[in-house]
Amino acid sequence: MTASTLDTSARTPLKGWLAVLAVTLGIFSLVTTEILPIGLLTPIGEDFRITPGTAGLTMTLPGFLAALAAPAVTVAAGRLDRRILLCALMVVLALSDVLAATAHAYWAVLVSRVLVGLVIGAFWAIGSGLAARLVGPERAGTATAVIFSAVPLGSVLGVPAGTFLGELFGWRAAFAVMAVFTAGVLAALALALPPLPSAGATRLGVLREMTRQRATRLGLLVTVLVVLAHFGTYTYVTPLLRQVTQVSPELITVFLFIYGTAGIAGNFAAGAAIARDLRLTFLAAAGLIGMVTCALPFLGDTEPGALALLVVWGFAYGAVPVCSGTWFARAAPQAPEAASVLFTSSFQATLSAGALLGGLVVDAVSVPAVMVTGGVVALLAVAVLSRARSA
């Protein structure tokens, strides 16, 4: 009998879906906390009298640390019950929010961001692969889409709400509210999750063996290309809208909200489409991102044109996390947790690298140039997938 069968045989569908919801809330809390500084960099910088670049460390630190934490924490956890581990990680996340909210020096904020990175890597690596164990293999696709919907939801709901709180009560209030919210998520996980004994300790040898497999290497290459292209461009979409489209700051918020809403739709559309053809779904998402980012500097000079392209971009990117996570899971069905570790590490490391490399292109050339560069990188992923066998 498999671990998945053991986990779900004595559970009702309702309990399984409540557990999925709890994990989704956990990832929503992670995503929101990770990208919350996007809307708070200016007040943070003013409070500690630091440059915007130094304040930007609050964004780059978590991604790189998450890439390291995913394998390190998962391997160190051995056969520890995953329910206990996920709850412990939520405790650390709540403490990181409290530390940020009460920090009297910038180094304390950076320490809190280090903790965020550690939690993101470990929680993602474990939580993103739990769908089949919670609701059964036959409903795993839908459950995975629900879990990954937390990513665009963090952008659509979490960051605007945090920015609004920061404007009303100061940036510290946003982190204080996240600490309270995370405590609530901890309670939900403790109540909803069943015992989740490790199906087999994840070891470094297992991860090394996975990277020797052709399917895994292909998934790594495509994930790196698409995520690099997306975050190398999306990080600078606001300057593009200001410079090329000449959109007002208030309207930019509306544009990005619509973008995020399209991302939620793309996430669930991909969850249905990958059941028929994963490779084609991933290829379509990469192709749309490539075409939109290449087109934005030329067709995004009007508000309707820019908004239409952003809707397509949001829809396409909403499919990327679920496509990438499913690809790794299918490449290593015998080691689902190890597959989640590789997905998390590659995604988080490339997320931060994309933002940094995009900044180099912007500083050296221009914002429109980074859009075209990112588009070309995304189209390279299309070329790679076009030559791959169906997955």
CSV table of C-alpha atoms in Angstrom, one decimal:
chain,number,residue,atom,x,y,z
A,1,MET,CA,0.0,0.0,0.0
A,2,THR,CA,1.4,3.4,-0.9
A,3,ALA,CA,1.9,6.4,1.4
A,4,SER,CA,-0.8,8.3,-0.6
A,5,THR,CA,-3.3,5.5,0.1
A,6,LEU,CA,-2.4,5.3,3.7
A,7,ASP,CA,-2.9,9.1,4.1
A,8,THR,CA,-6.3,9.3,2.4
A,9,SER,CA,-8.0,6.0,3.0
A,10,ALA,CA,-9.6,6.9,6.3
A,11,ARG,CA,-10.3,10.6,5.5
A,12,THR,CA,-13.5,12.1,4.1
A,13,PRO,CA,-13.3,14.2,1.0
A,14,LEU,CA,-14.2,17.3,3.1
A,15,LYS,CA,-11.3,16.8,5.5
A,16,GLY,CA,-9.0,16.3,2.6
A,17,TRP,CA,-10.1,19.6,0.9
A,18,LEU,CA,-9.9,21.4,4.2
A,19,ALA,CA,-6.3,20.3,4.5
A,20,VAL,CA,-5.6,21.5,0.9
A,21,LEU,CA,-7.1,24.9,1.9
A,22,ALA,CA,-4.9,25.1,5.0
A,23,VAL,CA,-1.8,24.4,2.9
A,24,THR,CA,-3.0,27.0,0.3
A,25,LEU,CA,-3.3,29.6,3.1
A,26,GLY,CA,0.2,28.7,4.2
A,27,ILE,CA,1.6,29.3,0.8
A,28,PHE,CA,-0.4,32.5,0.5
A,29,SER,CA,1.1,33.7,3.7
A,30,LEU,CA,4.6,32.9,2.4
A,31,VAL,CA,4.1,34.5,-1.0
A,32,THR,CA,2.6,37.7,0.5
A,33,THR,CA,5.4,38.0,3.1
A,34,GLU,CA,8.1,37.4,0.5
A,35,ILE,CA,6.9,40.1,-1.9
A,36,LEU,CA,5.3,42.5,0.6
A,37,PRO,CA,8.3,44.9,0.5
A,38,ILE,CA,7.6,45.7,-3.1
A,39,GLY,CA,5.0,48.2,-2.0
A,40,LEU,CA,6.9,49.3,1.2
A,41,LEU,CA,10.5,49.8,-0.1
A,42,THR,CA,10.2,53.6,0.0
A,43,PRO,CA,9.0,54.0,3.6
A,44,ILE,CA,11.5,51.3,4.8
A,45,GLY,CA,14.3,53.1,3.1
A,46,GLU,CA,13.2,56.5,4.6
A,47,ASP,CA,12.8,54.9,8.1
A,48,PHE,CA,16.4,53.5,8.2
A,49,ARG,CA,17.9,56.2,5.9
A,50,ILE,CA,19.2,53.8,3.4
A,51,THR,CA,19.3,53.8,-0.4
A,52,PRO,CA,16.7,52.1,-2.5
A,53,GLY,CA,19.2,49.5,-3.6
A,54,THR,CA,20.0,48.6,0.0
A,55,ALA,CA,16.3,48.4,0.8
A,56,GLY,CA,16.0,46.1,-2.2
A,57,LEU,CA,17.9,43.5,-0.3
A,58,THR,CA,14.6,42.7,1.4
A,59,MET,CA,13.4,41.3,-1.9
A,60,THR,CA,16.6,39.5,-3.2
A,61,LEU,CA,17.6,37.8,0.1
A,62,PRO,CA,14.5,35.5,0.5
A,63,GLY,CA,14.7,34.0,-3.0
A,64,PHE,CA,18.3,32.9,-2.9
A,65,LEU,CA,18.0,31.6,0.7
A,66,ALA,CA,14.9,29.7,-0.2
A,67,ALA,CA,16.8,27.9,-3.0
A,68,LEU,CA,19.3,26.7,-0.5
A,69,ALA,CA,16.8,26.0,2.3
A,70,ALA,CA,14.6,23.7,0.1
A,71,PRO,CA,17.1,20.8,0.0
A,72,ALA,CA,18.9,21.6,3.2
A,73,VAL,CA,15.9,21.7,5.5
A,74,THR,CA,14.1,18.8,3.8
A,75,VAL,CA,17.2,16.6,4.0
A,76,ALA,CA,17.9,17.6,7.6
A,77,ALA,CA,14.2,16.8,8.6
A,78,GLY,CA,14.7,13.2,7.7
A,79,ARG,CA,11.6,11.2,8.6
A,80,LEU,CA,10.0,13.8,10.8
A,81,ASP,CA,6.2,14.0,10.4
A,82,ARG,CA,5.6,16.6,7.7
A,83,ARG,CA,2.6,18.0,9.6
A,84,ILE,CA,4.8,18.9,12.6
A,85,LEU,CA,7.4,20.4,10.2
A,86,LEU,CA,4.9,22.6,8.4
A,87,CYS,CA,3.5,23.9,11.7
A,88,ALA,CA,7.0,24.6,13.0
A,89,LEU,CA,7.8,26.6,9.8
A,90,MET,CA,4.7,28.7,10.3
A,91,VAL,CA,5.9,29.5,13.8
A,92,VAL,CA,9.2,30.7,12.4
A,93,LEU,CA,7.4,32.8,9.7
A,94,ALA,CA,5.2,34.5,12.4
A,95,LEU,CA,8.4,35.3,14.4
A,96,SER,CA,10.0,36.8,11.3
A,97,ASP,CA,7.0,39.1,10.8
A,98,VAL,CA,7.2,40.1,14.5
A,99,LEU,CA,10.9,40.8,14.1
A,100,ALA,CA,10.4,43.0,11.0
A,101,ALA,CA,7.5,44.9,12.7
A,102,THR,CA,9.6,45.7,15.8
A,103,ALA,CA,13.1,46.2,14.2
A,104,HIS,CA,15.0,49.2,15.4
A,105,ALA,CA,17.9,48.6,13.0
A,106,TYR,CA,18.0,47.6,9.4
A,107,TRP,CA,20.1,44.5,10.1
A,108,ALA,CA,17.2,43.1,12.1
A,109,VAL,CA,14.9,43.5,9.1
A,110,LEU,CA,17.5,41.6,7.0
A,111,VAL,CA,17.6,38.8,9.7
A,112,SER,CA,13.8,38.6,9.4
A,113,ARG,CA,14.1,38.2,5.6
A,114,VAL,CA,16.7,35.4,6.1
A,115,LEU,CA,14.1,33.6,8.2
A,116,VAL,CA,11.5,34.2,5.5
A,117,GLY,CA,13.7,32.6,2.9
A,118,LEU,CA,14.4,29.6,5.0
A,119,VAL,CA,10.6,29.1,5.6
A,120,ILE,CA,9.7,29.6,1.9
A,121,GLY,CA,12.2,27.0,0.7
A,122,ALA,CA,11.2,24.3,3.2
A,123,PHE,CA,7.4,24.9,3.2
A,124,TRP,CA,7.2,25.1,-0.6
A,125,ALA,CA,9.3,22.0,-1.0
A,126,ILE,CA,7.0,20.0,1.2
A,127,GLY,CA,3.6,21.7,0.8
A,128,SER,CA,3.5,21.9,-3.0
A,129,GLY,CA,3.7,18.2,-3.4
A,130,LEU,CA,1.1,17.1,-0.8
A,131,ALA,CA,-2.0,17.2,-3.1
A,132,ALA,CA,-2.2,13.5,-3.8
A,133,ARG,CA,-1.6,12.6,-0.2
A,134,LEU,CA,-4.4,14.8,1.0
A,135,VAL,CA,-7.2,14.2,-1.6
A,136,GLY,CA,-6.0,11.1,-3.5
A,137,PRO,CA,-4.4,10.8,-6.9
A,138,GLU,CA,-7.6,11.1,-8.9
A,139,ARG,CA,-8.2,14.7,-7.5
A,140,ALA,CA,-4.5,15.6,-7.3
A,141,GLY,CA,-4.6,17.8,-10.4
A,142,THR,CA,-7.4,20.1,-9.1
A,143,ALA,CA,-5.9,20.2,-5.6
A,144,THR,CA,-2.5,21.2,-7.0
A,145,ALA,CA,-4.1,24.0,-9.0
A,146,VAL,CA,-5.8,25.2,-5.8
A,147,ILE,CA,-2.5,25.1,-3.8
A,148,PHE,CA,-0.7,27.0,-6.6
A,149,SER,CA,-3.5,29.6,-6.8
A,150,ALA,CA,-1.9,31.1,-3.7
A,151,VAL,CA,0.9,32.5,-5.8
A,152,PRO,CA,-1.2,35.0,-7.9
A,153,LEU,CA,-3.5,35.5,-4.9
A,154,GLY,CA,-0.6,36.8,-3.0
A,155,SER,CA,0.0,39.4,-5.7
A,156,VAL,CA,-3.7,40.3,-6.2
A,157,LEU,CA,-4.8,40.5,-2.6
A,158,GLY,CA,-1.8,40.3,-0.2
A,159,VAL,CA,0.6,43.0,-1.6
A,160,PRO,CA,-2.1,45.6,-2.3
A,161,ALA,CA,-3.6,45.1,1.2
A,162,GLY,CA,-0.2,45.3,2.8
A,163,THR,CA,0.7,48.5,0.8
A,164,PHE,CA,-2.6,50.0,1.9
A,165,LEU,CA,-2.0,49.2,5.5
A,166,GLY,CA,1.5,50.7,5.2
A,167,GLU,CA,0.2,53.9,3.8
A,168,LEU,CA,-2.4,54.3,6.6
A,169,PHE,CA,-0.4,53.0,9.7
A,170,GLY,CA,3.2,52.7,8.6
A,171,TRP,CA,5.1,49.8,7.0
A,172,ARG,CA,5.5,48.0,10.4
A,173,ALA,CA,1.8,47.6,10.6
A,174,ALA,CA,1.7,45.5,7.5
A,175,PHE,CA,4.2,43.0,9.0
A,176,ALA,CA,2.3,43.0,12.3
A,177,VAL,CA,-0.9,42.1,10.5
A,178,MET,CA,0.9,39.3,8.6
A,179,ALA,CA,2.2,37.9,12.0
A,180,VAL,CA,-1.4,37.7,13.2
A,181,PHE,CA,-2.6,36.1,9.9
A,182,THR,CA,0.3,33.6,10.0
A,183,ALA,CA,-0.7,32.6,13.5
A,184,GLY,CA,-4.2,31.9,12.2
A,185,VAL,CA,-2.7,29.8,9.4
A,186,LEU,CA,-0.7,27.8,12.0
A,187,ALA,CA,-4.0,27.0,13.8
A,188,ALA,CA,-5.6,25.9,10.5
A,189,LEU,CA,-2.7,23.6,9.6
A,190,ALA,CA,-2.7,22.1,13.1
A,191,LEU,CA,-6.4,21.3,12.9
A,192,ALA,CA,-6.8,20.3,9.3
A,193,LEU,CA,-3.7,18.4,8.4
A,194,PRO,CA,-3.6,14.6,9.2
A,195,PRO,CA,-0.4,13.0,10.4
A,196,LEU,CA,2.0,13.0,7.4
A,197,PRO,CA,4.8,10.5,8.1
A,198,SER,CA,7.6,10.9,5.6
A,199,ALA,CA,7.1,8.5,2.7
A,200,GLY,CA,10.9,8.2,2.6
A,201,ALA,CA,13.6,10.5,3.8
A,202,THR,CA,14.8,12.9,1.1
A,203,ARG,CA,18.6,12.4,0.8
A,204,LEU,CA,21.2,14.3,-1.2
A,205,GLY,CA,21.8,11.1,-3.2
A,206,VAL,CA,18.2,11.0,-4.3
A,207,LEU,CA,18.4,14.6,-5.5
A,208,ARG,CA,21.7,13.9,-7.4
A,209,GLU,CA,20.1,10.9,-9.1
A,210,MET,CA,17.1,12.9,-10.1
A,211,THR,CA,19.3,15.5,-11.8
A,212,ARG,CA,20.8,12.8,-14.0
A,213,GLN,CA,17.4,12.0,-15.5
A,214,ARG,CA,16.7,13.6,-18.9
A,215,ALA,CA,13.1,14.6,-18.0
A,216,THR,CA,14.3,16.3,-14.8
A,217,ARG,CA,17.1,18.2,-16.7
A,218,LEU,CA,14.6,19.3,-19.3
A,219,GLY,CA,12.2,20.6,-16.6
A,220,LEU,CA,15.1,22.5,-14.9
A,221,LEU,CA,16.2,24.1,-18.1
A,222,VAL,CA,12.7,25.2,-19.1
A,223,THR,CA,11.8,26.4,-15.6
A,224,VAL,CA,15.0,28.5,-15.4
A,225,LEU,CA,14.4,30.0,-18.9
A,226,VAL,CA,10.7,30.9,-18.3
A,227,VAL,CA,11.1,32.2,-14.7
A,228,LEU,CA,14.2,34.1,-15.7
A,229,ALA,CA,12.3,35.7,-18.5
A,230,HIS,CA,9.3,36.5,-16.4
A,231,PHE,CA,10.9,38.1,-13.3
A,232,GLY,CA,13.6,39.8,-15.4
A,233,THR,CA,10.7,41.7,-17.1
A,234,TYR,CA,7.8,41.8,-14.6
A,235,THR,CA,10.0,43.4,-12.0
A,236,TYR,CA,10.2,46.5,-14.3
A,237,VAL,CA,6.7,46.5,-15.7
A,238,THR,CA,5.8,49.6,-13.6
A,239,PRO,CA,8.6,51.7,-15.0
A,240,LEU,CA,7.5,50.5,-18.5
A,241,LEU,CA,3.9,51.6,-17.9
A,242,ARG,CA,5.1,55.0,-16.6
A,243,GLN,CA,7.6,55.6,-19.4
A,244,VAL,CA,6.0,54.0,-22.5
A,245,THR,CA,2.3,53.9,-21.8
A,246,GLN,CA,2.4,57.0,-19.5
A,247,VAL,CA,-0.1,55.5,-17.1
A,248,SER,CA,-0.9,57.3,-13.9
A,249,PRO,CA,0.3,55.7,-10.6
A,250,GLU,CA,-3.4,55.1,-9.6
A,251,LEU,CA,-4.2,53.4,-12.8
A,252,ILE,CA,-1.1,51.2,-12.7
A,253,THR,CA,-2.5,49.6,-9.5
A,254,VAL,CA,-5.7,48.8,-11.4
A,255,PHE,CA,-3.7,47.4,-14.3
A,256,LEU,CA,-1.6,45.1,-12.0
A,257,PHE,CA,-4.8,44.0,-10.2
A,258,ILE,CA,-6.3,42.9,-13.5
A,259,TYR,CA,-3.0,41.2,-14.4
A,260,GLY,CA,-3.1,39.2,-11.2
A,261,THR,CA,-6.7,38.3,-11.7
A,262,ALA,CA,-5.9,36.9,-15.1
A,263,GLY,CA,-3.1,34.9,-13.4
A,264,ILE,CA,-5.6,33.2,-11.2
A,265,ALA,CA,-7.6,32.2,-14.2
A,266,GLY,CA,-4.5,30.9,-16.0
A,267,ASN,CA,-3.6,28.9,-12.9
A,268,PHE,CA,-6.9,26.9,-13.0
A,269,ALA,CA,-7.0,26.7,-16.8
A,270,ALA,CA,-3.5,25.1,-16.7
A,271,GLY,CA,-4.6,22.7,-14.0
A,272,ALA,CA,-7.2,21.3,-16.4
A,273,ALA,CA,-5.0,21.5,-19.5
A,274,ILE,CA,-2.0,19.6,-18.2
A,275,ALA,CA,-4.1,16.5,-17.7
A,276,ARG,CA,-4.4,16.4,-21.5
A,277,ASP,CA,-0.9,17.6,-22.5
A,278,LEU,CA,1.6,19.0,-20.1
A,279,ARG,CA,4.3,19.8,-22.6
A,280,LEU,CA,1.9,21.7,-24.9
A,281,THR,CA,0.5,23.6,-21.9
A,282,PHE,CA,4.0,24.6,-20.7
A,283,LEU,CA,5.0,25.5,-24.3
A,284,ALA,CA,1.9,27.7,-24.8
A,285,ALA,CA,2.5,29.6,-21.5
A,286,ALA,CA,6.2,30.2,-22.4
A,287,GLY,CA,5.3,31.3,-25.9
A,288,LEU,CA,2.6,33.8,-24.8
A,289,ILE,CA,5.0,35.3,-22.2
A,290,GLY,CA,7.7,35.6,-24.9
A,291,MET,CA,5.4,37.3,-27.4
A,292,VAL,CA,3.8,39.7,-24.9
A,293,THR,CA,7.1,40.9,-23.4
A,294,CYS,CA,8.5,41.4,-26.9
A,295,ALA,CA,5.4,43.3,-28.0
A,296,LEU,CA,4.9,45.6,-25.0
A,297,PRO,CA,7.5,48.2,-25.9
A,298,PHE,CA,5.9,48.5,-29.4
A,299,LEU,CA,2.2,47.8,-28.8
A,300,GLY,CA,1.9,48.9,-25.2
A,301,ASP,CA,2.1,52.7,-25.9
A,302,THR,CA,-1.6,53.0,-25.4
A,303,GLU,CA,-3.6,52.1,-22.3
A,304,PRO,CA,-5.9,49.6,-24.0
A,305,GLY,CA,-3.0,48.0,-25.8
A,306,ALA,CA,-0.9,47.7,-22.6
A,307,LEU,CA,-3.9,46.3,-20.6
A,308,ALA,CA,-4.7,43.7,-23.2
A,309,LEU,CA,-1.1,42.5,-23.3
A,310,LEU,CA,-1.0,42.4,-19.5
A,311,VAL,CA,-4.1,40.2,-19.3
A,312,VAL,CA,-2.5,37.7,-21.7
A,313,TRP,CA,0.8,37.9,-19.8
A,314,GLY,CA,-1.0,37.3,-16.4
A,315,PHE,CA,-3.0,34.4,-17.8
A,316,ALA,CA,0.2,32.8,-19.3
A,317,TYR,CA,2.3,33.2,-16.2
A,318,GLY,CA,-0.5,31.9,-14.0
A,319,ALA,CA,0.1,28.5,-15.7
A,320,VAL,CA,3.9,28.5,-15.1
A,321,PRO,CA,4.2,27.4,-11.4
A,322,VAL,CA,1.6,24.5,-11.8
A,323,CYS,CA,3.2,23.4,-15.1
A,324,SER,CA,6.7,23.4,-13.6
A,325,GLY,CA,5.7,21.7,-10.4
A,326,THR,CA,3.8,19.0,-12.2
A,327,TRP,CA,6.7,18.4,-14.6
A,328,PHE,CA,9.1,17.6,-11.8
A,329,ALA,CA,6.5,15.5,-10.1
A,330,ARG,CA,5.9,13.4,-13.2
A,331,ALA,CA,9.7,13.1,-13.8
A,332,ALA,CA,10.1,11.5,-10.4
A,333,PRO,CA,6.9,9.8,-9.3
A,334,GLN,CA,8.8,7.6,-6.9
A,335,ALA,CA,10.2,10.6,-5.0
A,336,PRO,CA,7.5,13.3,-4.9
A,337,GLU,CA,9.2,15.3,-2.1
A,338,ALA,CA,12.5,15.3,-3.9
A,339,ALA,CA,10.7,16.6,-7.0
A,340,SER,CA,9.2,19.4,-5.0
A,341,VAL,CA,12.7,20.3,-3.6
A,342,LEU,CA,14.1,20.6,-7.1
A,343,PHE,CA,11.1,22.7,-8.2
A,344,THR,CA,11.4,25.0,-5.3
A,345,SER,CA,15.1,25.5,-5.5
A,346,SER,CA,15.1,26.2,-9.3
A,347,PHE,CA,12.1,28.5,-9.1
A,348,GLN,CA,13.3,30.6,-6.1
A,349,ALA,CA,16.9,31.0,-7.3
A,350,THR,CA,15.9,32.0,-10.8
A,351,LEU,CA,13.3,34.4,-9.4
A,352,SER,CA,15.9,36.4,-7.6
A,353,ALA,CA,18.4,36.0,-10.5
A,354,GLY,CA,15.9,37.3,-13.0
A,355,ALA,CA,15.2,40.5,-11.0
A,356,LEU,CA,19.0,41.1,-10.6
A,357,LEU,CA,19.9,40.5,-14.3
A,358,GLY,CA,16.9,42.5,-15.5
A,359,GLY,CA,18.2,45.4,-13.4
A,360,LEU,CA,21.6,45.2,-15.1
A,361,VAL,CA,19.9,45.4,-18.6
A,362,VAL,CA,17.7,48.3,-17.5
A,363,ASP,CA,20.7,50.2,-16.1
A,364,ALA,CA,22.9,49.4,-19.1
A,365,VAL,CA,20.3,50.0,-21.9
A,366,SER,CA,16.6,50.7,-21.1
A,367,VAL,CA,13.3,49.3,-19.7
A,368,PRO,CA,12.0,48.5,-23.2
A,369,ALA,CA,15.3,46.6,-23.9
A,370,VAL,CA,14.8,44.3,-20.9
A,371,MET,CA,11.3,43.4,-22.1
A,372,VAL,CA,12.6,42.3,-25.5
A,373,THR,CA,15.5,40.5,-23.9
A,374,GLY,CA,13.2,38.6,-21.6
A,375,GLY,CA,10.9,37.8,-24.4
A,376,VAL,CA,13.7,36.2,-26.4
A,377,VAL,CA,14.7,34.1,-23.3
A,378,ALA,CA,11.1,32.9,-23.0
A,379,LEU,CA,11.0,32.0,-26.7
A,380,LEU,CA,14.2,29.9,-26.1
A,381,ALA,CA,12.1,27.8,-23.7
A,382,VAL,CA,9.5,27.3,-26.5
A,383,ALA,CA,12.3,26.1,-28.8
A,384,VAL,CA,13.5,23.6,-26.1
A,385,LEU,CA,10.0,22.3,-25.5
A,386,SER,CA,9.2,22.1,-29.2
A,387,ARG,CA,12.0,19.5,-29.6
A,388,ALA,CA,11.0,17.5,-26.5
A,389,ARG,CA,8.9,14.5,-26.4
A,390,SER,CA,5.4,14.8,-25.1
A,391,ALA,CA,5.2,14.7,-21.3
